[in-house]
Amino acid sequence: MAQRRLLEGLGVTVAEETAYRALLRHGPATLSELAAETGSSAAANRRMLPRLEDLGLISRVAGRPLRLVATPPNIAIDILVARRQEELTHSRAAAALLATEVAARSGPQPEEVLEVVTGHDAVARRYLQLERNATSELLVLVHPPYAVDISDDRENQRRAARRGAPVVRGIYSPLAFEHPGMLAHTRRAIADGEQARLGQVPVKLAVADARTAILPLVSDEDRAVETALVVHPSALLDALVGLFETLWRAAVPLRLAEDGLHPEGWPQAPDAEVLALLAGGMKDDAIARQLGLSPRTVQRRVQVLCERLGARTRFHAGFLAAQRDLLSQ
């Protein structure tokens, strides 16, 4: 069984540590005796000798033949730690110098602003990384297709565990709910604290802490999750955040409850959900699929809602519901 490496963090290789520990056990030894102890050759140990001396791990015993002795561990470790601290100090100074050189440039270079991610799995990993690294706010424009599996219970539990951190604001396209199970997924997200609205979504987008965004590289929906563009701080990122805020103001609140219970008053579930989906422009068939109702039942319910609101059409009903703030009660 291989020995546990103790000095790796101090820049000592496996062979160097093996020789040092052999000398600690054996005491002063010739190159041949050290070779027998370590299972290496005397020639290999001779080649390693300058490095061991430079590290301060060994010294030579006076006289012939050449004999080596290990430096006491408390002294050897102090020497190695002091050397590593000196290297770190130099590295920090170098980093500060390099930072001044970067700051002297006129601005960020294109390769520092834009990052291209290729492949469905790579896009999914990059999105989850962005989501997990968000600390204050995550902005999301939700539109199919999806790179991440919304039925992944483990991932959903992880999101729930981060309830309230960060703040999540999502705008859902009516087409988002064409995907089976998306309404239930959104209901859980809202229960976990997400602020959700329905509205027009021209492009899939996620922005973390106003510092990093990810969106499709191409507009073709069939390839929307095959390649992605990651945008770092820049005027382009500012424009994407501005786009989200404009769409957010125009969107209507999406009122869904995990258990179907709402405060007293009207509308109550599932009428509130029907109104919210109507306001988002969803058709009766799509509403029926998401709510687990028959299309005929949805049609009857929409008719009743239109009559109660005094709406001329189903779309007018959604508009009136949003106007009267019935979707955010």
Tab-separated table of C-alpha atoms in Angstrom:
chain	number	residue	atom	x	y	z
A	1	MET	CA	0.000	0.000	0.000
A	2	ALA	CA	1.398	3.406	-0.965
A	3	GLN	CA	2.541	5.637	1.889
A	4	ARG	CA	0.425	8.638	2.663
A	5	ARG	CA	2.059	11.753	1.236
A	6	LEU	CA	2.684	14.352	3.925
A	7	LEU	CA	4.814	16.943	2.137
A	8	GLU	CA	2.968	17.246	-1.174
A	9	GLY	CA	1.525	20.633	-0.246
A	10	LEU	CA	5.055	21.958	0.317
A	11	GLY	CA	6.314	21.136	-3.176
A	12	VAL	CA	8.015	17.814	-2.382
A	13	THR	CA	7.635	15.019	-4.952
A	14	VAL	CA	6.835	11.382	-4.149
A	15	ALA	CA	10.410	10.228	-4.780
A	16	GLU	CA	11.875	13.051	-2.696
A	17	GLU	CA	9.576	12.380	0.248
A	18	THR	CA	10.246	8.636	0.030
A	19	ALA	CA	14.017	9.211	0.228
A	20	TYR	CA	13.657	11.681	3.107
A	21	ARG	CA	11.431	9.367	5.149
A	22	ALA	CA	13.778	6.428	4.492
A	23	LEU	CA	16.685	8.436	5.918
A	24	LEU	CA	14.567	9.374	8.940
A	25	ARG	CA	13.946	5.672	9.640
A	26	HIS	CA	17.409	4.356	8.754
A	27	GLY	CA	19.646	7.152	10.008
A	28	PRO	CA	22.804	8.188	8.121
A	29	ALA	CA	23.104	6.083	4.968
A	30	THR	CA	25.167	5.771	1.813
A	31	LEU	CA	23.556	6.087	-1.599
A	32	SER	CA	23.550	2.279	-1.933
A	33	GLU	CA	21.925	1.818	1.477
A	34	LEU	CA	19.326	4.467	0.618
A	35	ALA	CA	18.632	2.722	-2.685
A	36	ALA	CA	18.054	-0.576	-0.895
A	37	GLU	CA	15.732	1.156	1.577
A	38	THR	CA	13.660	2.906	-1.083
A	39	GLY	CA	13.761	0.301	-3.842
A	40	SER	CA	15.367	2.750	-6.276
A	41	SER	CA	18.838	2.855	-7.796
A	42	ALA	CA	21.902	4.561	-6.352
A	43	ALA	CA	22.227	6.535	-9.611
A	44	ALA	CA	18.669	7.845	-9.267
A	45	ASN	CA	19.348	8.931	-5.701
A	46	ARG	CA	22.554	10.667	-6.796
A	47	ARG	CA	20.615	12.644	-9.428
A	48	MET	CA	18.064	13.624	-6.782
A	49	LEU	CA	20.704	14.680	-4.263
A	50	PRO	CA	21.030	18.391	-5.298
A	51	ARG	CA	17.266	18.827	-5.123
A	52	LEU	CA	17.034	17.244	-1.648
A	53	GLU	CA	19.815	19.510	-0.411
A	54	ASP	CA	18.190	22.555	-1.975
A	55	LEU	CA	14.924	21.730	-0.179
A	56	GLY	CA	16.834	21.481	3.094
A	57	LEU	CA	15.700	17.898	3.672
A	58	ILE	CA	19.172	16.306	3.910
A	59	SER	CA	22.810	17.116	4.560
A	60	ARG	CA	26.110	15.265	3.989
A	61	VAL	CA	28.123	13.591	6.708
A	62	ALA	CA	31.829	14.423	6.604
A	63	GLY	CA	34.165	11.677	5.423
A	64	ARG	CA	34.195	8.866	2.890
A	65	PRO	CA	32.168	7.187	1.510
A	66	LEU	CA	29.426	9.750	0.955
A	67	ARG	CA	26.765	9.401	3.613
A	68	LEU	CA	23.505	11.330	3.914
A	69	VAL	CA	21.512	12.301	6.982
A	70	ALA	CA	17.931	13.606	7.201
A	71	THR	CA	17.296	17.085	8.602
A	72	PRO	CA	15.153	16.852	11.774
A	73	PRO	CA	11.478	17.174	10.767
A	74	ASN	CA	10.748	20.296	12.846
A	75	ILE	CA	13.614	22.128	11.143
A	76	ALA	CA	12.951	20.715	7.663
A	77	ILE	CA	9.249	21.635	7.748
A	78	ASP	CA	10.009	25.162	8.933
A	79	ILE	CA	12.387	25.586	6.006
A	80	LEU	CA	9.814	24.295	3.509
A	81	VAL	CA	7.020	26.444	4.933
A	82	ALA	CA	9.206	29.561	4.855
A	83	ARG	CA	10.119	28.810	1.233
A	84	ARG	CA	6.460	28.336	0.243
A	85	GLN	CA	5.413	31.534	2.041
A	86	GLU	CA	8.088	33.433	0.156
A	87	GLU	CA	6.812	31.984	-3.141
A	88	LEU	CA	3.229	32.981	-2.268
A	89	THR	CA	4.344	36.510	-1.425
A	90	HIS	CA	6.075	36.792	-4.785
A	91	SER	CA	3.002	35.353	-6.533
A	92	ARG	CA	0.699	37.909	-4.912
A	93	ALA	CA	3.027	40.704	-5.939
A	94	ALA	CA	3.079	39.341	-9.485
A	95	ALA	CA	-0.735	39.174	-9.534
A	96	ALA	CA	-0.958	42.816	-8.456
A	97	LEU	CA	1.493	43.807	-11.187
A	98	LEU	CA	-0.432	41.870	-13.833
A	99	ALA	CA	-3.693	43.468	-12.656
A	100	THR	CA	-2.230	46.930	-13.230
A	101	GLU	CA	-1.268	45.900	-16.753
A	102	VAL	CA	-4.824	44.726	-17.428
A	103	ALA	CA	-6.279	47.929	-15.953
A	104	ALA	CA	-4.073	49.979	-18.242
A	105	ARG	CA	-5.853	48.629	-21.304
A	106	SER	CA	-8.732	50.565	-22.812
A	107	GLY	CA	-11.297	47.955	-21.811
A	108	PRO	CA	-12.100	44.227	-21.726
A	109	GLN	CA	-11.201	42.173	-24.757
A	110	PRO	CA	-13.921	40.312	-26.716
A	111	GLU	CA	-12.672	36.914	-25.536
A	112	GLU	CA	-13.100	38.102	-21.944
A	113	VAL	CA	-16.680	39.252	-22.512
A	114	LEU	CA	-18.092	36.349	-24.541
A	115	GLU	CA	-17.797	32.623	-23.932
A	116	VAL	CA	-19.235	30.014	-26.308
A	117	VAL	CA	-20.469	26.714	-24.863
A	118	THR	CA	-21.088	23.803	-27.234
A	119	GLY	CA	-23.076	20.624	-26.615
A	120	HIS	CA	-26.363	19.976	-24.798
A	121	ASP	CA	-24.721	18.543	-21.669
A	122	ALA	CA	-22.138	21.341	-21.534
A	123	VAL	CA	-24.886	23.966	-21.843
A	124	ALA	CA	-26.872	22.317	-19.030
A	125	ARG	CA	-23.797	22.196	-16.768
A	126	ARG	CA	-22.944	25.834	-17.482
A	127	TYR	CA	-26.506	26.950	-16.696
A	128	LEU	CA	-26.564	25.010	-13.408
A	129	GLN	CA	-23.179	26.477	-12.501
A	130	LEU	CA	-24.497	29.979	-13.133
A	131	GLU	CA	-27.626	29.262	-11.105
A	132	ARG	CA	-25.717	27.775	-8.171
A	133	ASN	CA	-23.193	30.606	-8.064
A	134	ALA	CA	-25.863	33.327	-7.922
A	135	THR	CA	-25.831	34.962	-4.496
A	136	SER	CA	-28.204	37.950	-4.677
A	137	GLU	CA	-30.533	37.684	-7.699
A	138	LEU	CA	-31.255	35.348	-10.590
A	139	LEU	CA	-33.267	36.651	-13.560
A	140	VAL	CA	-34.748	34.085	-15.943
A	141	LEU	CA	-36.691	34.272	-19.206
A	142	VAL	CA	-38.305	30.856	-19.551
A	143	HIS	CA	-38.987	29.469	-23.011
A	144	PRO	CA	-38.725	25.952	-24.421
A	145	PRO	CA	-36.731	23.872	-25.208
A	146	TYR	CA	-34.973	23.227	-21.913
A	147	ALA	CA	-31.371	22.134	-21.387
A	148	VAL	CA	-32.037	21.116	-17.762
A	149	ASP	CA	-34.373	18.260	-16.830
A	150	ILE	CA	-37.161	19.878	-14.777
A	151	SER	CA	-38.199	16.462	-13.451
A	152	ASP	CA	-34.836	15.958	-11.686
A	153	ASP	CA	-36.009	15.600	-8.073
A	154	ARG	CA	-32.502	15.920	-6.625
A	155	GLU	CA	-31.912	19.208	-8.427
A	156	ASN	CA	-35.363	20.466	-7.400
A	157	GLN	CA	-34.615	19.644	-3.758
A	158	ARG	CA	-31.325	21.494	-3.994
A	159	ARG	CA	-33.152	24.561	-5.310
A	160	ALA	CA	-35.678	24.347	-2.482
A	161	ALA	CA	-32.860	24.203	0.075
A	162	ARG	CA	-31.640	27.601	-1.165
A	163	ARG	CA	-35.053	29.230	-0.638
A	164	GLY	CA	-34.696	33.005	-0.445
A	165	ALA	CA	-31.056	33.052	-1.574
A	166	PRO	CA	-30.818	34.286	-4.202
A	167	VAL	CA	-34.010	36.146	-5.097
A	168	VAL	CA	-35.366	34.569	-8.284
A	169	ARG	CA	-37.519	36.456	-10.787
A	170	GLY	CA	-38.823	34.522	-13.752
A	171	ILE	CA	-40.885	35.523	-16.788
A	172	TYR	CA	-42.614	32.565	-18.419
A	173	SER	CA	-43.611	32.430	-22.054
A	174	PRO	CA	-47.051	30.879	-22.657
A	175	LEU	CA	-45.197	28.252	-24.697
A	176	ALA	CA	-43.272	27.302	-21.559
A	177	PHE	CA	-46.311	25.435	-20.302
A	178	GLU	CA	-46.626	23.307	-23.417
A	179	HIS	CA	-43.975	21.130	-21.796
A	180	PRO	CA	-45.484	18.315	-19.650
A	181	GLY	CA	-45.023	18.960	-15.964
A	182	MET	CA	-43.854	22.553	-16.364
A	183	LEU	CA	-46.820	23.994	-14.480
A	184	ALA	CA	-46.187	21.700	-11.511
A	185	HIS	CA	-42.496	22.595	-11.595
A	186	THR	CA	-43.336	26.311	-11.614
A	187	ARG	CA	-45.844	25.858	-8.793
A	188	ARG	CA	-43.057	24.344	-6.639
A	189	ALA	CA	-40.684	27.162	-7.574
A	190	ILE	CA	-43.232	29.797	-6.526
A	191	ALA	CA	-43.813	27.960	-3.260
A	192	ASP	CA	-40.045	28.116	-2.721
A	193	GLY	CA	-40.076	31.890	-3.117
A	194	GLU	CA	-39.706	32.552	-6.836
A	195	GLN	CA	-41.421	35.664	-8.184
A	196	ALA	CA	-43.041	34.496	-11.427
A	197	ARG	CA	-44.811	36.370	-14.195
A	198	LEU	CA	-46.316	35.545	-17.567
A	199	GLY	CA	-45.362	37.571	-20.583
A	200	GLN	CA	-43.669	37.778	-23.932
A	201	VAL	CA	-40.289	36.041	-23.979
A	202	PRO	CA	-38.305	36.750	-27.145
A	203	VAL	CA	-35.285	34.680	-26.100
A	204	LYS	CA	-34.219	32.218	-23.403
A	205	LEU	CA	-32.056	34.004	-20.851
A	206	ALA	CA	-30.631	33.715	-17.347
A	207	VAL	CA	-28.672	36.443	-15.556
A	208	ALA	CA	-26.892	35.883	-12.226
A	209	ASP	CA	-26.163	38.858	-9.950
A	210	ALA	CA	-26.121	41.189	-12.997
A	211	ARG	CA	-22.608	39.862	-13.680
A	212	THR	CA	-23.044	36.765	-15.859
A	213	ALA	CA	-25.709	35.854	-18.429
A	214	ILE	CA	-26.370	32.795	-20.578
A	215	LEU	CA	-28.575	32.683	-23.670
A	216	PRO	CA	-28.818	30.605	-26.879
A	217	LEU	CA	-26.211	31.320	-29.520
A	218	VAL	CA	-28.680	30.661	-32.359
A	219	SER	CA	-32.352	31.542	-32.768
A	220	ASP	CA	-33.302	28.164	-34.239
A	221	GLU	CA	-35.421	26.512	-31.515
A	222	ASP	CA	-34.272	23.024	-32.512
A	223	ARG	CA	-30.693	24.027	-31.699
A	224	ALA	CA	-31.378	26.457	-28.850
A	225	VAL	CA	-29.888	24.178	-26.189
A	226	GLU	CA	-27.023	22.843	-28.290
A	227	THR	CA	-24.922	26.015	-28.135
A	228	ALA	CA	-24.991	28.914	-25.705
A	229	LEU	CA	-23.369	32.298	-25.291
A	230	VAL	CA	-22.126	33.313	-21.843
A	231	VAL	CA	-21.812	37.074	-21.392
A	232	HIS	CA	-19.604	38.681	-18.771
A	233	PRO	CA	-19.686	42.327	-17.532
A	234	SER	CA	-20.052	44.560	-20.590
A	235	ALA	CA	-22.482	46.872	-22.364
A	236	LEU	CA	-24.089	43.753	-23.855
A	237	LEU	CA	-24.772	42.371	-20.388
A	238	ASP	CA	-26.266	45.714	-19.319
A	239	ALA	CA	-28.566	45.578	-22.358
A	240	LEU	CA	-29.724	42.050	-21.466
A	241	VAL	CA	-30.554	43.116	-17.899
A	242	GLY	CA	-32.421	46.123	-19.306
A	243	LEU	CA	-34.376	43.829	-21.647
A	244	PHE	CA	-35.433	41.667	-18.714
A	245	GLU	CA	-36.577	44.646	-16.647
A	246	THR	CA	-38.640	45.995	-19.568
A	247	LEU	CA	-40.314	42.628	-20.070
A	248	TRP	CA	-40.860	42.275	-16.305
A	249	ARG	CA	-42.810	45.512	-16.121
A	250	ALA	CA	-45.045	44.410	-18.998
A	251	ALA	CA	-45.631	40.870	-17.689
A	252	VAL	CA	-48.503	39.826	-15.422
A	253	PRO	CA	-48.047	38.024	-12.087
A	254	LEU	CA	-48.429	34.269	-12.226
A	255	ARG	CA	-50.495	33.147	-9.252
A	256	LEU	CA	-50.101	29.448	-8.518
A	257	ALA	CA	-50.289	27.618	-5.217
A	258	GLU	CA	-48.546	24.373	-4.343
A	259	ASP	CA	-51.525	23.032	-2.420
A	260	GLY	CA	-54.332	24.865	-4.221
A	261	LEU	CA	-55.235	26.884	-1.115
A	262	HIS	CA	-55.677	30.653	-1.445
A	263	PRO	CA	-56.903	33.425	0.855
A	264	GLU	CA	-60.598	33.997	1.108
A	265	GLY	CA	-62.123	35.939	-1.750
A	266	TRP	CA	-62.341	35.557	-5.475
A	267	PRO	CA	-60.780	34.189	-7.573
A	268	GLN	CA	-59.751	30.978	-5.867
A	269	ALA	CA	-57.953	27.949	-7.311
A	270	PRO	CA	-58.279	26.706	-9.971
A	271	ASP	CA	-59.995	29.825	-11.395
A	272	ALA	CA	-56.969	31.940	-10.473
A	273	GLU	CA	-54.686	29.584	-12.393
A	274	VAL	CA	-56.979	29.617	-15.416
A	275	LEU	CA	-56.995	33.434	-15.370
A	276	ALA	CA	-53.211	33.573	-15.050
A	277	LEU	CA	-52.733	31.246	-17.998
A	278	LEU	CA	-55.317	33.152	-20.028
A	279	ALA	CA	-53.444	36.379	-19.316
A	280	GLY	CA	-50.311	34.746	-20.660
A	281	GLY	CA	-52.048	33.934	-23.942
A	282	MET	CA	-52.336	30.162	-23.522
A	283	LYS	CA	-54.979	28.284	-25.478
A	284	ASP	CA	-57.695	26.183	-23.860
A	285	ASP	CA	-56.102	22.872	-24.881
A	286	ALA	CA	-52.765	23.844	-23.323
A	287	ILE	CA	-54.479	25.025	-20.123
A	288	ALA	CA	-56.384	21.755	-19.938
A	289	ARG	CA	-53.185	19.699	-20.234
A	290	GLN	CA	-51.400	21.638	-17.528
A	291	LEU	CA	-54.302	21.618	-15.056
A	292	GLY	CA	-55.313	18.033	-15.761
A	293	LEU	CA	-58.783	19.055	-16.941
A	294	SER	CA	-60.726	18.238	-20.062
A	295	PRO	CA	-60.812	20.896	-22.805
A	296	ARG	CA	-64.596	21.083	-22.417
A	297	THR	CA	-64.266	21.791	-18.685
A	298	VAL	CA	-61.766	24.554	-19.386
A	299	GLN	CA	-64.046	26.066	-22.025
A	300	ARG	CA	-66.963	26.128	-19.583
A	301	ARG	CA	-64.803	27.665	-16.871
A	302	VAL	CA	-63.461	30.312	-19.238
A	303	GLN	CA	-67.012	31.178	-20.249
A	304	VAL	CA	-68.038	31.621	-16.611
A	305	LEU	CA	-64.976	33.750	-15.908
A	306	CYS	CA	-65.693	35.957	-18.917
A	307	GLU	CA	-69.234	36.506	-17.720
A	308	ARG	CA	-68.126	37.317	-14.189
A	309	LEU	CA	-65.507	39.795	-15.400
A	310	GLY	CA	-67.709	41.269	-18.117
A	311	ALA	CA	-65.123	40.311	-20.721
A	312	ARG	CA	-65.900	40.106	-24.425
A	313	THR	CA	-63.257	37.427	-25.178
A	314	ARG	CA	-61.018	35.008	-23.315
A	315	PHE	CA	-58.032	37.283	-23.928
A	316	HIS	CA	-60.042	40.227	-22.626
A	317	ALA	CA	-60.721	38.213	-19.472
A	318	GLY	CA	-57.002	37.732	-18.886
A	319	PHE	CA	-56.389	41.432	-19.505
A	320	LEU	CA	-59.125	42.492	-17.059
A	321	ALA	CA	-57.857	40.062	-14.441
A	322	ALA	CA	-54.369	41.565	-14.681
A	323	GLN	CA	-55.740	45.111	-14.702
A	324	ARG	CA	-57.755	44.465	-11.535
A	325	ASP	CA	-54.771	42.780	-9.847
A	326	LEU	CA	-56.631	39.479	-9.522
A	327	LEU	CA	-53.543	37.484	-10.488
A	328	SER	CA	-51.361	38.495	-7.567
A	329	GLN	CA	-53.702	38.225	-4.597
